[in-house]
XYZ file of C-alpha atoms in Angstrom:
668
model
C 69.333 132.892 55.811
C 69.601 134.865 59.042
C 73.168 136.009 59.599
C 74.257 135.641 55.963
C 76.424 138.306 54.425
C 75.159 140.374 51.520
C 77.395 138.507 49.077
C 76.195 135.120 50.296
C 72.578 136.184 50.086
C 73.061 137.620 46.617
C 74.806 134.473 45.423
C 71.976 132.261 46.660
C 69.297 134.083 44.698
C 71.085 135.607 41.698
C 70.224 132.892 39.188
C 66.440 132.625 39.443
C 65.254 135.942 40.868
C 64.824 139.440 39.501
C 64.472 142.918 40.953
C 60.778 143.681 41.475
C 60.922 146.659 39.087
C 61.298 144.095 36.309
C 57.539 143.613 36.638
C 55.339 146.588 35.795
C 52.496 145.301 37.928
C 54.513 145.683 41.143
C 54.984 148.891 43.120
C 56.166 150.153 46.495
C 54.740 153.508 47.525
C 57.173 154.327 50.317
C 60.368 153.454 48.449
C 61.236 157.049 47.374
C 61.197 158.158 51.025
C 63.642 155.524 52.276
C 67.197 156.441 53.220
C 69.854 155.098 50.880
C 71.385 153.070 53.729
C 68.006 151.464 54.413
C 67.564 150.653 50.740
C 70.981 148.984 50.646
C 70.182 146.948 53.747
C 66.826 145.790 52.371
C 68.504 144.929 49.098
C 71.147 142.876 50.918
C 68.351 140.844 52.505
C 66.733 140.144 49.145
C 63.631 142.198 49.963
C 63.461 143.738 46.470
C 63.859 140.468 44.612
C 61.129 138.106 43.443
C 61.175 134.841 41.472
C 61.457 135.074 37.702
C 58.483 134.400 35.432
C 57.874 130.648 35.485
C 58.800 130.284 39.131
C 56.644 133.233 40.124
C 53.777 131.499 38.327
C 54.269 128.450 40.568
C 54.145 130.585 43.707
C 51.025 132.471 42.644
C 49.159 129.343 41.614
C 49.929 127.686 44.948
C 48.868 130.835 46.781
C 45.427 130.966 45.203
C 45.073 127.204 45.454
C 46.015 126.828 49.145
C 45.799 130.195 50.922
C 43.198 132.334 49.201
C 40.225 130.023 49.950
C 40.452 130.597 53.726
C 41.850 134.163 53.597
C 40.610 135.969 50.450
C 42.259 139.321 51.159
C 42.584 140.081 47.429
C 40.138 140.071 44.566
C 41.530 137.104 42.662
C 40.147 138.218 39.308
C 41.626 141.703 39.609
C 44.970 140.280 40.691
C 45.223 138.017 37.664
C 44.309 140.960 35.415
C 47.227 142.964 36.808
C 49.508 139.944 36.862
C 48.743 139.112 33.238
C 49.884 142.556 32.148
C 53.362 142.350 33.619
C 54.896 144.537 30.929
C 52.025 146.878 30.122
C 49.598 147.810 32.891
C 47.104 149.676 30.661
C 45.645 151.480 33.655
C 45.374 148.427 35.913
C 46.170 149.010 39.587
C 49.568 147.888 40.822
C 50.174 145.232 43.464
C 52.283 146.237 46.456
C 55.643 144.473 46.701
C 54.983 144.130 50.431
C 51.802 142.189 49.685
C 53.510 140.061 47.046
C 56.367 139.128 49.393
C 53.779 138.127 51.998
C 51.985 136.063 49.359
C 55.259 134.337 48.461
C 55.769 133.508 52.134
C 52.250 132.119 52.572
C 52.503 130.009 49.413
C 56.021 128.681 50.008
C 54.850 125.794 52.201
C 53.078 124.305 49.174
C 55.416 125.191 46.295
C 57.250 122.239 44.646
C 60.743 121.675 45.980
C 62.324 122.085 42.546
C 60.919 125.617 42.350
C 62.092 126.487 45.850
C 65.606 125.258 45.101
C 65.675 127.161 41.834
C 64.886 130.280 43.862
C 67.748 129.645 46.273
C 65.978 127.856 49.140
C 66.909 124.448 50.524
C 63.341 123.509 51.436
C 59.963 124.953 52.363
C 61.002 125.604 55.974
C 63.881 127.823 54.929
C 61.748 129.500 52.267
C 59.077 130.376 54.820
C 61.609 131.880 57.224
C 63.434 133.946 54.631
C 60.344 135.160 52.808
C 58.646 136.047 56.086
C 61.743 138.003 57.087
C 61.784 139.893 53.780
C 58.161 140.947 54.057
C 58.555 141.826 57.738
C 61.571 144.014 56.962
C 59.657 145.845 54.252
C 56.981 146.600 56.833
C 59.420 147.581 59.585
C 61.256 150.024 57.314
C 57.924 151.616 56.308
C 58.504 150.916 52.639
C 54.748 150.783 52.009
C 52.404 153.637 52.953
C 49.083 152.235 51.745
C 47.136 151.159 54.843
C 45.097 148.525 53.033
C 48.232 146.905 51.605
C 49.900 146.867 55.028
C 46.811 145.236 56.547
C 46.664 142.610 53.796
C 50.344 141.736 54.135
C 50.142 141.626 57.934
C 47.247 139.181 57.799
C 49.347 136.854 55.677
C 52.363 137.303 57.947
C 50.184 136.227 60.882
C 50.298 132.747 59.331
C 53.571 132.167 61.147
C 54.427 131.145 64.673
C 57.585 129.553 65.979
C 59.435 128.518 69.094
C 61.385 131.770 68.915
C 58.280 133.938 68.743
C 54.997 132.242 69.568
C 53.243 135.631 69.560
C 54.223 136.426 65.986
C 50.737 135.512 64.742
C 48.981 137.744 67.271
C 51.441 140.603 66.731
C 50.929 140.774 62.983
C 47.196 140.337 63.413
C 47.258 143.392 65.696
C 49.024 145.357 62.975
C 46.488 144.207 60.399
C 43.534 145.193 62.582
C 45.062 148.565 63.448
C 45.761 149.428 59.805
C 42.336 148.192 58.726
C 40.750 150.450 61.344
C 42.835 153.418 60.215
C 41.656 152.650 56.696
C 38.097 152.605 58.138
C 37.488 149.087 56.859
C 35.350 148.305 59.924
C 32.963 151.101 58.868
C 32.209 149.564 55.480
C 28.480 149.439 56.208
C 28.026 153.043 57.387
C 30.497 155.238 55.519
C 28.724 157.476 52.977
C 29.990 158.397 49.528
C 31.883 155.163 49.048
C 31.926 153.336 45.742
C 30.569 149.792 45.620
C 34.050 148.502 44.764
C 35.683 150.311 47.678
C 32.985 149.146 50.080
C 33.429 145.554 48.934
C 37.224 145.702 49.359
C 36.951 147.114 52.884
C 34.329 144.549 53.852
C 36.481 141.712 52.541
C 39.526 142.972 54.449
C 37.687 143.479 57.734
C 36.031 140.066 57.721
C 39.387 138.419 56.992
C 40.692 140.185 60.111
C 37.726 138.995 62.157
C 37.976 135.386 60.962
C 41.709 135.278 61.638
C 41.144 136.765 65.087
C 38.767 133.947 66.039
C 40.987 131.208 64.618
C 44.038 132.395 66.576
C 42.110 133.002 69.806
C 40.516 129.545 69.853
C 43.645 127.734 68.692
C 46.215 129.224 71.069
C 43.909 130.295 73.914
C 44.130 134.082 73.680
C 41.549 136.865 74.053
C 39.844 138.392 71.032
C 41.216 141.575 69.514
C 37.924 142.466 67.826
C 35.298 142.320 70.572
C 31.503 142.563 70.177
C 31.431 146.100 71.596
C 33.825 147.212 68.843
C 32.000 145.715 65.876
C 28.462 144.480 65.273
C 29.118 141.288 63.332
C 25.423 140.764 62.653
C 25.020 144.054 60.780
C 25.559 143.458 57.075
C 27.498 140.194 57.481
C 29.704 138.737 54.788
C 27.714 137.045 52.015
C 28.332 134.969 48.907
C 27.607 138.012 46.753
C 30.726 139.672 48.146
C 32.931 137.110 46.375
C 30.752 136.401 43.353
C 32.995 138.643 41.238
C 35.748 136.006 41.428
C 33.714 133.198 39.843
C 34.980 132.433 36.366
C 38.126 134.516 36.870
C 40.277 132.027 38.769
C 43.267 130.361 37.159
C 43.304 127.451 39.590
C 39.644 126.555 40.242
C 36.755 125.911 37.887
C 33.533 127.856 38.459
C 31.784 125.043 40.337
C 34.651 124.575 42.770
C 34.996 128.328 43.180
C 31.340 128.712 44.145
C 31.685 125.854 46.623
C 34.759 127.455 48.208
C 32.951 130.791 48.440
C 30.140 129.059 50.322
C 32.688 127.569 52.691
C 34.325 130.920 53.422
C 30.966 132.575 54.039
C 30.156 129.684 56.372
C 33.491 130.292 58.094
C 32.532 133.946 58.585
C 29.299 132.771 60.185
C 31.292 130.398 62.384
C 33.555 133.276 63.431
C 30.465 135.165 64.545
C 29.127 132.102 66.374
C 32.455 131.532 68.146
C 32.533 135.038 69.574
C 30.378 134.398 72.640
C 32.255 131.193 73.503
C 35.713 132.761 73.225
C 34.608 135.823 75.208
C 33.382 133.538 78.003
C 36.387 131.213 78.099
C 39.235 133.612 77.290
C 37.939 137.028 78.376
C 40.111 140.127 77.885
C 42.403 141.084 80.769
C 42.037 137.700 82.439
C 44.149 134.611 83.061
C 43.612 131.035 81.977
C 41.492 128.924 84.323
C 41.246 131.501 87.078
C 38.858 130.803 89.937
C 35.328 131.193 88.576
C 32.513 133.462 89.579
C 31.028 133.421 93.057
C 27.789 131.539 93.556
C 25.488 134.573 93.079
C 26.961 135.060 89.607
C 26.343 131.477 88.492
C 22.835 132.259 87.285
C 24.130 134.908 84.910
C 26.975 132.673 83.815
C 24.524 129.868 83.128
C 22.602 132.177 80.814
C 25.762 133.085 78.922
C 26.670 129.430 78.534
C 23.233 128.658 77.127
C 23.743 131.442 74.607
C 27.175 130.084 73.645
C 25.811 126.605 73.090
C 22.864 127.955 71.118
C 25.165 129.984 68.848
C 27.243 126.905 68.046
C 24.219 124.665 67.482
C 22.553 127.233 65.227
C 25.698 127.531 63.149
C 26.030 123.749 62.854
C 22.474 123.360 61.585
C 22.872 126.180 59.065
C 26.269 124.920 57.887
C 24.931 121.426 57.314
C 22.148 122.811 55.153
C 24.445 125.189 53.240
C 27.226 122.696 52.526
C 25.101 119.571 52.110
C 25.455 119.436 48.334
C 28.744 121.314 48.064
C 31.114 119.692 45.617
C 34.206 120.409 43.605
C 36.678 118.729 41.307
C 40.071 117.508 42.440
C 42.983 119.815 41.682
C 46.410 118.158 41.613
C 44.798 115.134 43.246
C 43.313 117.117 46.143
C 39.650 117.876 46.791
C 40.000 121.301 48.377
C 36.263 121.688 48.848
C 36.251 118.675 51.165
C 39.461 119.839 52.837
C 38.194 123.285 53.832
C 34.775 121.989 54.818
C 36.525 119.600 57.209
C 38.652 122.480 58.513
C 35.462 124.220 59.642
C 34.417 121.071 61.469
C 37.764 121.040 63.286
C 37.164 124.601 64.480
C 33.584 123.799 65.464
C 34.313 120.650 67.470
C 37.287 122.323 69.161
C 35.000 125.139 70.292
C 32.525 122.591 71.644
C 35.254 120.890 73.662
C 36.526 124.220 74.992
C 33.030 125.223 76.112
C 32.427 121.846 77.760
C 35.734 122.049 79.607
C 34.828 125.528 80.828
C 31.482 124.310 82.163
C 32.938 121.198 83.811
C 35.811 123.171 85.300
C 33.480 125.817 86.703
C 31.216 123.124 88.123
C 34.161 121.327 89.710
C 35.235 124.443 91.574
C 31.771 125.586 92.675
C 29.671 123.263 94.784
C 26.684 125.648 95.069
C 24.791 124.945 91.857
C 21.153 125.285 90.951
C 19.155 122.794 88.909
C 19.690 124.719 85.681
C 23.449 124.662 86.140
C 23.390 120.955 86.914
C 21.536 120.371 83.654
C 24.193 122.320 81.742
C 26.847 120.166 83.394
C 25.099 116.947 82.415
C 24.790 118.138 78.821
C 28.464 119.052 78.758
C 29.581 115.600 79.878
C 27.979 114.082 76.790
C 28.919 116.944 74.467
C 32.578 116.642 75.410
C 32.749 113.024 74.263
C 30.647 113.810 71.196
C 32.934 116.673 70.152
C 36.039 114.523 70.581
C 34.418 111.779 68.496
C 33.593 114.397 65.863
C 37.238 115.426 65.695
C 38.256 111.782 65.430
C 35.976 111.271 62.433
C 37.281 114.376 60.657
C 40.938 113.506 61.146
C 40.367 109.894 60.218
C 39.058 111.073 56.838
C 41.849 113.601 56.351
C 44.640 111.193 57.264
C 43.226 108.312 55.239
C 42.965 110.530 52.151
C 46.361 112.167 52.797
C 44.757 115.617 53.050
C 45.898 116.595 56.553
C 49.184 117.943 55.222
C 47.317 120.553 53.175
C 45.647 122.163 56.189
C 46.883 125.642 57.219
C 49.346 126.153 60.062
C 46.513 126.698 62.564
C 45.693 122.976 62.385
C 48.836 122.226 64.416
C 47.479 123.978 67.506
C 44.024 122.470 67.020
C 45.522 118.965 67.017
C 47.360 119.419 70.330
C 44.463 118.640 72.684
C 43.201 115.482 70.922
C 46.803 114.291 70.608
C 47.223 114.715 74.363
C 43.948 112.957 75.169
C 44.676 110.073 72.805
C 48.078 109.671 74.462
C 46.394 109.527 77.864
C 44.114 106.774 76.591
C 47.163 104.712 75.682
C 48.676 105.390 79.091
C 45.483 104.274 80.811
C 45.064 101.053 78.832
C 44.440 98.093 81.125
C 44.813 95.310 78.570
C 46.878 94.574 75.513
C 43.762 94.629 73.326
C 42.724 98.025 74.678
C 46.240 99.349 74.277
C 46.388 98.337 70.615
C 42.999 99.923 69.937
C 44.059 103.159 71.605
C 47.353 103.119 69.713
C 45.445 102.918 66.432
C 43.504 106.013 67.477
C 46.672 107.772 68.573
C 48.363 106.965 65.282
C 45.758 109.067 63.448
C 46.683 112.191 65.408
C 50.401 111.409 65.201
C 50.225 110.971 61.439
C 48.337 114.256 61.057
C 51.003 116.051 63.070
C 53.738 114.426 61.025
C 52.105 115.658 57.832
C 52.002 119.199 59.239
C 55.693 118.989 60.118
C 56.573 118.572 56.459
C 55.406 122.136 55.889
C 55.456 123.935 59.238
C 58.169 123.854 61.900
C 55.591 125.132 64.360
C 54.010 121.661 64.278
C 57.151 120.172 65.807
C 57.043 122.786 68.553
C 53.416 121.855 69.307
C 54.437 118.194 69.430
C 57.129 119.130 71.930
C 54.558 120.928 74.081
C 52.404 117.801 74.212
C 55.477 115.735 75.057
C 56.330 118.052 77.942
C 52.788 117.880 79.319
C 52.851 114.086 79.181
C 56.255 114.071 80.811
C 54.742 116.133 83.591
C 52.048 113.468 84.025
C 54.728 110.828 84.368
C 56.719 112.872 86.840
C 53.742 114.051 88.887
C 52.356 110.542 88.982
C 55.591 109.006 90.232
C 55.805 111.564 93.029
C 52.647 110.213 94.657
C 51.951 113.676 96.110
C 48.234 113.529 96.808
C 45.599 115.972 95.669
C 42.798 115.441 98.134
C 39.234 116.419 97.234
C 38.388 119.775 98.776
C 34.949 121.008 99.691
C 35.447 124.677 98.930
C 35.838 126.926 95.941
C 39.634 126.830 96.055
C 39.816 123.127 95.266
C 38.422 120.844 92.606
C 35.992 118.290 93.940
C 36.331 114.704 92.830
C 33.990 111.778 92.813
C 34.909 108.589 94.636
C 35.795 106.001 91.982
C 35.441 102.282 92.307
C 38.014 101.554 89.596
C 41.033 103.102 87.961
C 40.233 105.465 85.077
C 40.164 103.637 81.785
C 40.307 106.645 79.469
C 40.776 110.405 79.501
C 37.040 111.099 79.907
C 37.058 109.388 83.315
C 39.994 111.403 84.655
C 38.105 114.667 85.112
C 35.427 112.820 87.091
C 37.862 110.927 89.324
C 40.678 113.450 89.577
C 39.707 116.878 88.225
C 42.804 118.424 89.825
C 45.083 116.342 87.625
C 42.902 116.666 84.530
C 42.632 120.444 84.613
C 46.263 120.855 85.575
C 47.118 119.022 82.360
C 44.733 121.206 80.380
C 46.097 124.346 81.999
C 49.668 123.298 81.189
C 48.718 122.671 77.565
C 46.745 125.910 77.235
C 49.462 127.979 78.890
C 52.140 126.442 76.672
C 50.202 127.112 73.478
C 49.437 130.666 74.547
C 52.844 131.669 75.929
C 55.254 129.193 74.366
C 56.458 127.750 77.670
C 55.245 125.481 80.415
C 53.877 127.358 83.440
C 56.178 128.103 86.340
C 55.109 127.717 89.949
C 54.053 131.358 90.092
C 51.900 130.965 86.988
C 49.866 127.987 88.186
C 46.268 128.832 89.166
C 45.430 129.119 92.860
C 43.303 125.976 92.838
C 46.227 123.841 91.618
C 48.340 124.790 94.632
C 45.650 124.429 97.279
C 45.358 121.674 99.867
C 48.536 119.752 99.113
C 48.905 117.096 101.761
C 52.155 115.479 102.930
C 53.226 112.414 101.067
C 51.789 109.152 102.279
C 53.084 105.677 101.684
C 50.358 103.373 100.557
C 49.685 100.981 97.756
C 47.850 102.120 94.685
C 44.128 101.499 94.620
C 41.077 103.292 93.295
C 41.042 105.698 96.222
C 44.708 106.384 95.681
C 43.922 107.529 92.158
C 41.312 109.964 93.405
C 43.826 111.429 95.820
C 46.550 111.614 93.195
C 48.662 108.837 94.739
C 50.099 107.487 91.508
C 53.287 105.491 91.297
C 54.372 104.595 87.805
C 56.930 102.162 89.135
C 54.384 100.162 91.109
C 53.283 96.839 89.710
C 49.703 98.056 89.403
C 50.721 100.836 87.052
C 53.295 99.116 84.872
C 50.570 98.166 82.454
C 48.886 101.551 82.390
C 51.149 104.587 82.451
C 54.156 102.624 81.251
C 53.106 100.471 78.282
C 56.399 98.661 78.212
C 58.041 97.118 75.256
C 61.377 98.407 76.497
C 63.240 96.741 79.310
C 63.545 99.812 81.499
C 60.786 101.937 82.906
C 60.752 105.706 83.109
C 63.389 106.527 85.755
C 61.484 109.162 87.659
C 61.943 109.299 91.403
C 60.504 111.931 93.688
C 61.207 111.259 97.330
C 60.465 114.501 99.125
C 58.058 117.391 99.292
C 60.914 119.664 98.212
C 61.221 117.672 95.016
C 57.467 117.887 94.556
C 57.831 121.672 94.541
C 60.275 121.214 91.695
C 57.664 119.210 89.809
C 55.142 122.005 90.179
C 57.673 124.510 88.928
C 57.536 123.205 85.396
C 60.544 124.408 83.414
C 60.399 126.746 80.478
C 60.380 125.287 77.012
C 63.594 126.499 75.469
C 63.311 126.953 71.696
C 64.358 123.751 69.946
C 66.986 123.939 67.222
C 64.449 124.573 64.474
C 66.713 127.109 62.854
C 69.007 124.334 61.720
C 68.250 123.525 58.083
C 66.251 120.354 57.838
C 67.322 117.599 55.509
C 65.240 117.551 52.345
C 63.530 114.317 51.394
C 65.193 112.075 48.876
C 62.488 112.770 46.327
C 61.129 116.258 45.917
C 57.608 115.225 45.046
C 56.872 113.078 48.091
C 53.181 113.066 48.884
C 52.475 115.030 52.054
C 50.598 112.206 53.608
C 52.916 109.270 53.038
C 52.775 106.990 56.024
C 55.409 105.293 58.128
C 55.529 103.102 61.178
C 56.302 104.367 64.635
C 59.745 103.265 65.699
C 60.592 102.436 69.254
C 63.133 104.860 70.634
C 65.387 103.761 73.459
C 66.383 107.025 75.062
C 66.264 108.418 78.555
C 63.646 111.096 79.213
C 64.938 114.497 80.170
C 64.976 115.271 83.863
C 63.337 118.331 85.296
C 65.534 121.049 86.743
C 64.939 124.117 88.850
C 66.294 126.430 86.192
C 64.289 127.356 83.141
C 66.756 126.164 80.560
C 65.608 122.642 79.830
C 66.212 121.755 76.218
C 62.897 121.825 74.407
C 63.715 119.021 72.078
C 65.923 117.703 69.349
C 65.359 116.742 65.773
C 63.105 113.813 66.655
C 60.090 113.376 64.456
C 56.635 113.310 65.929
C 56.691 109.528 65.821
C 60.011 109.409 67.660
C 58.632 111.750 70.290
C 55.536 109.652 70.913
C 57.591 106.480 70.959
C 59.908 108.111 73.470
C 56.929 109.006 75.631
C 54.793 105.940 75.315
C 57.517 103.375 74.633
C 55.249 101.607 72.237
C 55.546 100.722 68.591
C 52.601 102.002 66.612
C 51.256 100.044 63.657
C 51.066 101.624 60.253
C 47.846 103.392 59.400
C 45.810 101.427 56.937
């Protein structure tokens, strides 16, 4: 663990680990050039040690079962050839220790607890942290000089993000892309005098970089690192033939399942290409989230770009449906991974649809000068937004019901944040007990998915905390009754005049776009930067036209103006679904306090570094289900400083109970 002495570290791993030189198939090109002091330091951190035979087998099998299908950086057949000749290489190429340590890290979330404990780790969370640190130290001390190996390891190390370093994924992706470029992997289609094997390896590496770039950008709202002007993704795209050499050579998948998984990865490469235009439009380089949109003369050009984005996504969807229609595979260890990774693509696709729809609706809300073509795009987006959310609901309902959500990669945590927030809003807006129970059943699907992630990834708890903070902001902002009046210029978001209170999240952006997009901005900013936005980071439109507080009872017009009072009798049944005797004790009695609300405090890293308690039984199924328990605790108050505690060891269910004060039924 971090901060352990050399003797403590050595004691923890001495029984079930060996020095990497024990295996002939492992190498480290830069080791001879390291200073003796650096070697001793790396040794004290366990960087040169790997699990012994049987335990290493467990790690490698879990790696190729869970990680390789969505990030095939290695030729699986060639790896097993080298791995099978541990004592006598017979001319086979060696595997870099840096790459192997990164593989151990990536696989550790799925390795049986008995194996992890035999290797000196308390649980998968500790294993991920320590193994990530070992691989990162090997990189930082320049122990490996092969550019391709550094790029491969960095891609795997990008599968980590935490409250301490939310940019870890982007940082290691940057390293991977830089090293891949230096290795000229992006020129795989034009470099002369390159063997077919070398060309295939470079192509595989570069497309893994591109796919990872799109997944991170869409999930945590960041610009692309590989832009269209840097690489023509339509010239010699990735194809099934590029992975055909692995069929029949896998130790974890039969040939039929392997072919199906290859189809899925190729389809994911096509999705990465289709996502490019959408991400470039929504999260352009050198820009800020939800900045004021283009002036009216530019709307025509923007409308054309949006049409192209929508067409790219629709074309991919049609092609993917045809390609994967008859895809099938056998269960492995009780899990159908073909279904799992096909559903993962649908999560990415529907999330992109929602992001594009939000961009269109947001732009329309801030620009009143629209032509007929733009109005048509807006009308389409209203329906597409609900359709995409329903698509996500269907996917997660299948995954949760079959206990597969816990096998999704770490990126799924960020992709669950928005639907979790929207489902929570639906519960808050329930106007009857029947409606509340129905919305709670929907919410329980997202909560259960997040809980399954938390078993493997601490980042999932951090994402849950972000959603909790955004919802807490809704509660606080609502109780302040500081109005957001509709504004008829580009600096404010126009709102329709409602004749009833909003009944679900999809009605909020029509009746109060200021509130709706402030919530979205807070969520996006938190996922991207790891903290809630401060007053200086809020977009211009969110600060415009704030009127003095007015005392008046809540009605439909009051909602449109933002005059929400959670303590009023009209709202007790909506924003405070009460099974507890006390309501949320928020009180905002002055404009000065309203300024404090807008200055949302920083999310301090929660105590994730504390070792979590292992489950009673080591082989607990990832998707086992429990009821939501009501939690009787006071919500944290907001302060002017940026040191608000980001959370405690509450589970996702405890957090939602704390927020919604409602007991959720078990998922059937």
